[in-house]
């Protein structure tokens, strides 16, 4: 959990906050995710995601599309001595990452957002927060 602002440098490197690095390890899987962000998983979490994805019916078009969107640009990223990972250019483009980014802890993974996109997303979700909560009362 938590929200941290970090800059993407000219070589597409971004600091993964120490709090997250402790849990994610030295090698992380980064992939396209929902709402226009990137998701970071541990290797073990990724194995679980992969197993679930591989069980989707390949005869269903929407399942194939989802698998392609998640798997095609997924990348293994190693943490360097400064606590950064290098995000491959296709993923940077996919998430429209500019310089200012937000790294967010979300349940079982970490997300990387372009700062402007995050601000817009969070403002929109905040406006509907109570209504969203009401639709999810069965889960609490």
PDB file of C-alpha atoms in Angstrom:
ATOM      1  CA  UNK A   1       0.000   0.000   0.000  1.00  0.00           C
ATOM      2  CA  UNK A   2       1.045   3.585  -0.389  1.00  0.00           C
ATOM      3  CA  UNK A   3       1.609   6.172  -3.096  1.00  0.00           C
ATOM      4  CA  UNK A   4       4.998   7.545  -4.125  1.00  0.00           C
ATOM      5  CA  UNK A   5       6.032  10.109  -6.733  1.00  0.00           C
ATOM      6  CA  UNK A   6       9.132   9.282  -8.767  1.00  0.00           C
ATOM      7  CA  UNK A   7      10.512  10.448 -12.092  1.00  0.00           C
ATOM      8  CA  UNK A   8      11.150   8.271 -15.101  1.00  0.00           C
ATOM      9  CA  UNK A   9      14.608   9.153 -16.375  1.00  0.00           C
ATOM     10  CA  UNK A  10      15.735   9.432 -20.009  1.00  0.00           C
ATOM     11  CA  UNK A  11      16.742   5.750 -20.011  1.00  0.00           C
ATOM     12  CA  UNK A  12      13.244   4.694 -18.838  1.00  0.00           C
ATOM     13  CA  UNK A  13      14.439   3.886 -15.326  1.00  0.00           C
ATOM     14  CA  UNK A  14      12.288   4.513 -12.282  1.00  0.00           C
ATOM     15  CA  UNK A  15      12.926   4.022  -8.596  1.00  0.00           C
ATOM     16  CA  UNK A  16      10.847   1.315  -6.974  1.00  0.00           C
ATOM     17  CA  UNK A  17      10.301   2.498  -3.387  1.00  0.00           C
ATOM     18  CA  UNK A  18      12.341   0.520  -0.847  1.00  0.00           C
ATOM     19  CA  UNK A  19       9.146  -0.563   0.907  1.00  0.00           C
ATOM     20  CA  UNK A  20       8.000  -2.289  -2.282  1.00  0.00           C
ATOM     21  CA  UNK A  21      11.436  -3.645  -3.248  1.00  0.00           C
ATOM     22  CA  UNK A  22      11.577  -5.566   0.027  1.00  0.00           C
ATOM     23  CA  UNK A  23       8.434  -7.446  -0.970  1.00  0.00           C
ATOM     24  CA  UNK A  24       8.975  -7.650  -4.739  1.00  0.00           C
ATOM     25  CA  UNK A  25      12.560  -8.913  -4.721  1.00  0.00           C
ATOM     26  CA  UNK A  26      15.377  -8.185  -7.156  1.00  0.00           C
ATOM     27  CA  UNK A  27      13.604  -9.407 -10.287  1.00  0.00           C
ATOM     28  CA  UNK A  28      10.063  -8.227 -11.042  1.00  0.00           C
ATOM     29  CA  UNK A  29       7.589  -8.793 -13.839  1.00  0.00           C
ATOM     30  CA  UNK A  30       6.148  -5.620 -15.375  1.00  0.00           C
ATOM     31  CA  UNK A  31       3.159  -5.738 -17.694  1.00  0.00           C
ATOM     32  CA  UNK A  32       0.360  -3.674 -19.156  1.00  0.00           C
ATOM     33  CA  UNK A  33      -2.538  -3.394 -16.764  1.00  0.00           C
ATOM     34  CA  UNK A  34      -6.012  -1.960 -16.519  1.00  0.00           C
ATOM     35  CA  UNK A  35      -7.001   1.718 -16.613  1.00  0.00           C
ATOM     36  CA  UNK A  36      -3.843   2.700 -18.492  1.00  0.00           C
ATOM     37  CA  UNK A  37      -1.184   1.795 -15.932  1.00  0.00           C
ATOM     38  CA  UNK A  38       1.519  -0.855 -15.599  1.00  0.00           C
ATOM     39  CA  UNK A  39       1.483  -3.633 -13.012  1.00  0.00           C
ATOM     40  CA  UNK A  40       4.501  -5.061 -11.218  1.00  0.00           C
ATOM     41  CA  UNK A  41       4.412  -8.599  -9.813  1.00  0.00           C
ATOM     42  CA  UNK A  42       6.893 -10.770  -7.959  1.00  0.00           C
ATOM     43  CA  UNK A  43       8.057 -13.814  -9.877  1.00  0.00           C
ATOM     44  CA  UNK A  44       5.861 -16.054  -7.706  1.00  0.00           C
ATOM     45  CA  UNK A  45       2.825 -13.814  -8.165  1.00  0.00           C
ATOM     46  CA  UNK A  46       3.452 -13.805 -11.890  1.00  0.00           C
ATOM     47  CA  UNK A  47       3.456 -17.603 -11.948  1.00  0.00           C
ATOM     48  CA  UNK A  48       0.014 -17.489 -10.344  1.00  0.00           C
ATOM     49  CA  UNK A  49      -1.229 -14.867 -12.824  1.00  0.00           C
ATOM     50  CA  UNK A  50       0.215 -16.928 -15.675  1.00  0.00           C
ATOM     51  CA  UNK A  51      -1.523 -20.095 -14.466  1.00  0.00           C
ATOM     52  CA  UNK A  52      -4.866 -18.292 -14.273  1.00  0.00           C
ATOM     53  CA  UNK A  53      -4.409 -16.683 -17.683  1.00  0.00           C
ATOM     54  CA  UNK A  54      -3.427 -19.985 -19.277  1.00  0.00           C
ATOM     55  CA  UNK A  55      -6.732 -21.487 -18.083  1.00  0.00           C
ATOM     56  CA  UNK A  56      -8.779 -18.976 -20.059  1.00  0.00           C
ATOM     57  CA  UNK A  57     -10.536 -20.612 -23.012  1.00  0.00           C
ATOM     58  CA  UNK A  58      -8.499 -20.013 -26.152  1.00  0.00           C
ATOM     59  CA  UNK A  59     -11.653 -20.520 -28.213  1.00  0.00           C
ATOM     60  CA  UNK A  60     -13.156 -17.297 -26.807  1.00  0.00           C
ATOM     61  CA  UNK A  61     -12.078 -14.180 -28.634  1.00  0.00           C
ATOM     62  CA  UNK A  62     -12.201 -11.893 -25.575  1.00  0.00           C
ATOM     63  CA  UNK A  63     -10.030 -14.332 -23.619  1.00  0.00           C
ATOM     64  CA  UNK A  64      -7.439 -14.391 -26.406  1.00  0.00           C
ATOM     65  CA  UNK A  65      -7.436 -10.616 -26.586  1.00  0.00           C
ATOM     66  CA  UNK A  66      -6.938 -10.288 -22.844  1.00  0.00           C
ATOM     67  CA  UNK A  67      -4.084 -12.815 -22.873  1.00  0.00           C
ATOM     68  CA  UNK A  68      -2.393 -10.993 -25.739  1.00  0.00           C
ATOM     69  CA  UNK A  69      -2.708  -7.619 -24.021  1.00  0.00           C
ATOM     70  CA  UNK A  70      -1.206  -8.893 -20.755  1.00  0.00           C
ATOM     71  CA  UNK A  71       1.439 -11.274 -22.075  1.00  0.00           C
ATOM     72  CA  UNK A  72       2.760  -9.672 -25.265  1.00  0.00           C
ATOM     73  CA  UNK A  73       4.687  -6.853 -23.628  1.00  0.00           C
ATOM     74  CA  UNK A  74       5.297  -8.369 -20.199  1.00  0.00           C
ATOM     75  CA  UNK A  75       8.939  -8.078 -19.193  1.00  0.00           C
ATOM     76  CA  UNK A  76      11.268  -9.281 -16.499  1.00  0.00           C
ATOM     77  CA  UNK A  77      12.978  -6.273 -14.889  1.00  0.00           C
ATOM     78  CA  UNK A  78      15.946  -6.419 -12.546  1.00  0.00           C
ATOM     79  CA  UNK A  79      16.534  -3.873  -9.790  1.00  0.00           C
ATOM     80  CA  UNK A  80      19.839  -2.024 -10.138  1.00  0.00           C
ATOM     81  CA  UNK A  81      22.127  -0.812  -7.322  1.00  0.00           C
ATOM     82  CA  UNK A  82      20.159   2.461  -7.034  1.00  0.00           C
ATOM     83  CA  UNK A  83      16.819   0.656  -6.574  1.00  0.00           C
ATOM     84  CA  UNK A  84      15.591   1.339 -10.108  1.00  0.00           C
ATOM     85  CA  UNK A  85      14.104  -0.839 -12.789  1.00  0.00           C
ATOM     86  CA  UNK A  86      14.357  -0.122 -16.500  1.00  0.00           C
ATOM     87  CA  UNK A  87      10.930  -0.236 -18.108  1.00  0.00           C
ATOM     88  CA  UNK A  88      11.003  -1.414 -21.731  1.00  0.00           C
ATOM     89  CA  UNK A  89      10.054   1.275 -24.260  1.00  0.00           C
ATOM     90  CA  UNK A  90       6.879  -0.527 -25.452  1.00  0.00           C
ATOM     91  CA  UNK A  91       5.535  -0.521 -21.884  1.00  0.00           C
ATOM     92  CA  UNK A  92       6.480   3.134 -21.380  1.00  0.00           C
ATOM     93  CA  UNK A  93       4.506   3.932 -24.521  1.00  0.00           C
ATOM     94  CA  UNK A  94       1.609   1.678 -23.489  1.00  0.00           C
ATOM     95  CA  UNK A  95       1.133   3.550 -20.199  1.00  0.00           C
ATOM     96  CA  UNK A  96       1.917   6.980 -21.701  1.00  0.00           C
ATOM     97  CA  UNK A  97       4.610   7.466 -19.076  1.00  0.00           C
ATOM     98  CA  UNK A  98       6.277  10.832 -19.210  1.00  0.00           C
ATOM     99  CA  UNK A  99       8.709  12.093 -16.596  1.00  0.00           C
ATOM    100  CA  UNK A 100       6.489  12.420 -13.503  1.00  0.00           C
ATOM    101  CA  UNK A 101       5.077   9.076 -12.366  1.00  0.00           C
ATOM    102  CA  UNK A 102       3.236   7.636  -9.388  1.00  0.00           C
ATOM    103  CA  UNK A 103       4.076   4.230  -7.927  1.00  0.00           C
ATOM    104  CA  UNK A 104       1.104   2.791  -6.047  1.00  0.00           C
ATOM    105  CA  UNK A 105       0.786  -0.275  -3.841  1.00  0.00           C
ATOM    106  CA  UNK A 106      -2.446  -2.083  -4.692  1.00  0.00           C
ATOM    107  CA  UNK A 107      -3.382  -5.271  -2.874  1.00  0.00           C
ATOM    108  CA  UNK A 108      -1.289  -8.023  -4.506  1.00  0.00           C
ATOM    109  CA  UNK A 109       0.773  -5.896  -6.899  1.00  0.00           C
ATOM    110  CA  UNK A 110       2.310  -2.477  -7.500  1.00  0.00           C
ATOM    111  CA  UNK A 111       1.209  -0.100 -10.247  1.00  0.00           C
ATOM    112  CA  UNK A 112       3.078   2.594 -12.154  1.00  0.00           C
ATOM    113  CA  UNK A 113       1.014   5.489 -13.476  1.00  0.00           C
ATOM    114  CA  UNK A 114       1.773   8.608 -15.427  1.00  0.00           C
ATOM    115  CA  UNK A 115       1.230  11.414 -12.874  1.00  0.00           C
ATOM    116  CA  UNK A 116      -1.391  13.241 -14.962  1.00  0.00           C
ATOM    117  CA  UNK A 117      -3.301  10.040 -15.731  1.00  0.00           C
ATOM    118  CA  UNK A 118      -3.230   9.049 -12.032  1.00  0.00           C
ATOM    119  CA  UNK A 119      -4.477  12.454 -10.921  1.00  0.00           C
ATOM    120  CA  UNK A 120      -7.395  12.277 -13.357  1.00  0.00           C
ATOM    121  CA  UNK A 121      -8.224   8.671 -12.473  1.00  0.00           C
ATOM    122  CA  UNK A 122      -8.063   9.339  -8.735  1.00  0.00           C
ATOM    123  CA  UNK A 123     -10.187  12.508  -8.986  1.00  0.00           C
ATOM    124  CA  UNK A 124     -12.866  10.669 -10.969  1.00  0.00           C
ATOM    125  CA  UNK A 125     -12.885   7.700  -8.600  1.00  0.00           C
ATOM    126  CA  UNK A 126     -13.005  10.039  -5.592  1.00  0.00           C
ATOM    127  CA  UNK A 127     -16.164  11.698  -6.883  1.00  0.00           C
ATOM    128  CA  UNK A 128     -17.911   8.311  -6.946  1.00  0.00           C
ATOM    129  CA  UNK A 129     -16.229   6.770  -3.896  1.00  0.00           C
ATOM    130  CA  UNK A 130     -19.373   6.315  -1.773  1.00  0.00           C
ATOM    131  CA  UNK A 131     -21.375   4.943  -4.700  1.00  0.00           C
ATOM    132  CA  UNK A 132     -18.579   2.530  -5.560  1.00  0.00           C
ATOM    133  CA  UNK A 133     -18.420   1.385  -1.927  1.00  0.00           C
ATOM    134  CA  UNK A 134     -22.157   0.728  -1.883  1.00  0.00           C
ATOM    135  CA  UNK A 135     -21.908  -1.595  -4.881  1.00  0.00           C
ATOM    136  CA  UNK A 136     -19.189  -3.598  -3.122  1.00  0.00           C
ATOM    137  CA  UNK A 137     -20.811  -4.051   0.298  1.00  0.00           C
ATOM    138  CA  UNK A 138     -21.147  -7.827  -0.256  1.00  0.00           C
ATOM    139  CA  UNK A 139     -17.352  -8.088  -0.257  1.00  0.00           C
ATOM    140  CA  UNK A 140     -16.827  -6.461   3.158  1.00  0.00           C
TER     141      UNK A 140
END
